[in-house]
PDB file of C-alpha atoms in Angstrom:
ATOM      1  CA  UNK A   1      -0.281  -5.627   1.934  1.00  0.00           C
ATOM      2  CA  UNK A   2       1.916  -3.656   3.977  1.00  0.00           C
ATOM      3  CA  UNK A   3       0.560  -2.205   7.905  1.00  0.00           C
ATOM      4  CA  UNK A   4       1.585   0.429   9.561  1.00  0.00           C
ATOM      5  CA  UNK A   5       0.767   1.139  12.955  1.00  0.00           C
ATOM      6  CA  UNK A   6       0.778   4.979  13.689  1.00  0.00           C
ATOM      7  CA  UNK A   7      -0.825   4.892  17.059  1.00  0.00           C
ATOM      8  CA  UNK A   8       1.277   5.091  19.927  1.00  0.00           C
ATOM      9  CA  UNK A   9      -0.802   1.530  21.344  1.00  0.00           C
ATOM     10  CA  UNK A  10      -0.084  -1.493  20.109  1.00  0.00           C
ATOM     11  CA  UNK A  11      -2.220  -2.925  18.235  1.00  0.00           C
ATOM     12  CA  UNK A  12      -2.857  -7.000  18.225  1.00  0.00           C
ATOM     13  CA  UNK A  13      -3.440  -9.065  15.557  1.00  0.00           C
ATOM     14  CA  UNK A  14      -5.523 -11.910  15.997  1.00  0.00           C
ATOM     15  CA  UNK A  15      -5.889 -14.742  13.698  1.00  0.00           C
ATOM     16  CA  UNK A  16      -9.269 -14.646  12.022  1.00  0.00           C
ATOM     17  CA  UNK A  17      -9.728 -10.600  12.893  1.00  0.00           C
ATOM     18  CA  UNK A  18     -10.888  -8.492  10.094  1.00  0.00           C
ATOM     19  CA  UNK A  19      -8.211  -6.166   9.334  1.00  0.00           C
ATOM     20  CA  UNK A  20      -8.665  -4.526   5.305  1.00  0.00           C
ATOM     21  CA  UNK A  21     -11.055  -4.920   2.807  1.00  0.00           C
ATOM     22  CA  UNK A  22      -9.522  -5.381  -1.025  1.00  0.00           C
ATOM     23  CA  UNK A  23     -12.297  -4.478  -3.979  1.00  0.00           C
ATOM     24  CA  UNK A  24     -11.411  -4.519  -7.964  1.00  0.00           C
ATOM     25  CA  UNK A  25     -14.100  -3.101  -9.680  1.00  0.00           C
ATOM     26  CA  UNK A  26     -13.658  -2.786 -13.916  1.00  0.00           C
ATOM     27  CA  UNK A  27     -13.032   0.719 -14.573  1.00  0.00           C
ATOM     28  CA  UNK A  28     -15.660   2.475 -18.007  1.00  0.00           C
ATOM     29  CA  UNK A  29     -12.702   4.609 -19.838  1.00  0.00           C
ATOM     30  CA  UNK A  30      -8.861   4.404 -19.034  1.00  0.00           C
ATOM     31  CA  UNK A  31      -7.678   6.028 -16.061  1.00  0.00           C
ATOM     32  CA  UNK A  32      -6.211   9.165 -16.677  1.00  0.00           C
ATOM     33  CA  UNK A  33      -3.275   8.326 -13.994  1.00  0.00           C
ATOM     34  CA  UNK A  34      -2.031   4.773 -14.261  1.00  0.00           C
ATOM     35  CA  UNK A  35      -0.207   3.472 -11.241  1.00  0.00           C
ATOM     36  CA  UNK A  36       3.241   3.388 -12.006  1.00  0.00           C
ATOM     37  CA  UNK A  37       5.098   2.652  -8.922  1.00  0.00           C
ATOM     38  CA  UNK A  38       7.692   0.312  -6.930  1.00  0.00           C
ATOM     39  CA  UNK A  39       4.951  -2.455  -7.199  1.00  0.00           C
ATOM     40  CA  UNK A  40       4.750  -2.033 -10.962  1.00  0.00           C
ATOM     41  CA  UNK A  41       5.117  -6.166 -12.420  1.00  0.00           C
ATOM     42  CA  UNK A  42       5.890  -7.912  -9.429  1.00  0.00           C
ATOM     43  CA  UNK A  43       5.304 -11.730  -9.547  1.00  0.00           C
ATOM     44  CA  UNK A  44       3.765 -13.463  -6.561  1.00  0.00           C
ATOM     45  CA  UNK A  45       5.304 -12.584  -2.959  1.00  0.00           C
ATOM     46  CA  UNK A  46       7.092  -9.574  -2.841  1.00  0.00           C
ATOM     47  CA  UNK A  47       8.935  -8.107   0.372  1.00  0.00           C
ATOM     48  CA  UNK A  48       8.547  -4.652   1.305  1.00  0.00           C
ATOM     49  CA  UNK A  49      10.208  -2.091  -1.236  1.00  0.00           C
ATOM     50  CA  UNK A  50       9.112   0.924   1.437  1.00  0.00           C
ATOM     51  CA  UNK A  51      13.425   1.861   1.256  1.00  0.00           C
ATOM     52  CA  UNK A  52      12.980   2.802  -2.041  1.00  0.00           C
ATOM     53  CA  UNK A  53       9.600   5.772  -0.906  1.00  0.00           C
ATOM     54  CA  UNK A  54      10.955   9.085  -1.393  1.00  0.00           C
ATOM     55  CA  UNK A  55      11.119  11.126   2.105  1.00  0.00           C
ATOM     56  CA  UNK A  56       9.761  14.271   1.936  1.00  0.00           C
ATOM     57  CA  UNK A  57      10.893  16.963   4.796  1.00  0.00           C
ATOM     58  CA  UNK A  58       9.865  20.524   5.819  1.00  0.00           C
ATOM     59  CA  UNK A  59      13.573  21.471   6.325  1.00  0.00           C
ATOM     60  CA  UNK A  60      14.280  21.333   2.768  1.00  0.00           C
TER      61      UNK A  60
END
């Protein structure tokens, strides 16, 4: 899981504090749009990969 804090406040993090909520729920067909992203086969731990997101700009 990977936080970001867009709020100009800081934010603190105390042990025990609710912070998410993960749910996996079995899908009835396929999806139609299968996540294939930076995450894609990862075993256990994995650092941030949020270098390799793709910035998009209005000055383009």
């Amino acid at each position: 899981m990977e936080l970001f804090n867009a709020n100009r406040c800081a934010t603190e993090l105390c042990a025990g504090r609710r912070m998410g909520q993960l749910v996996f729920a079995q899908m009835d067909v396929p999806a139609r749009n299968p996540y294939h992203g930076k995450y894609q086969g990862q075993r256990g731990a994995t650092g941030s990969r949020v270098f390799l997101d793709v910035e998009i700009s209005g000055s383009e």
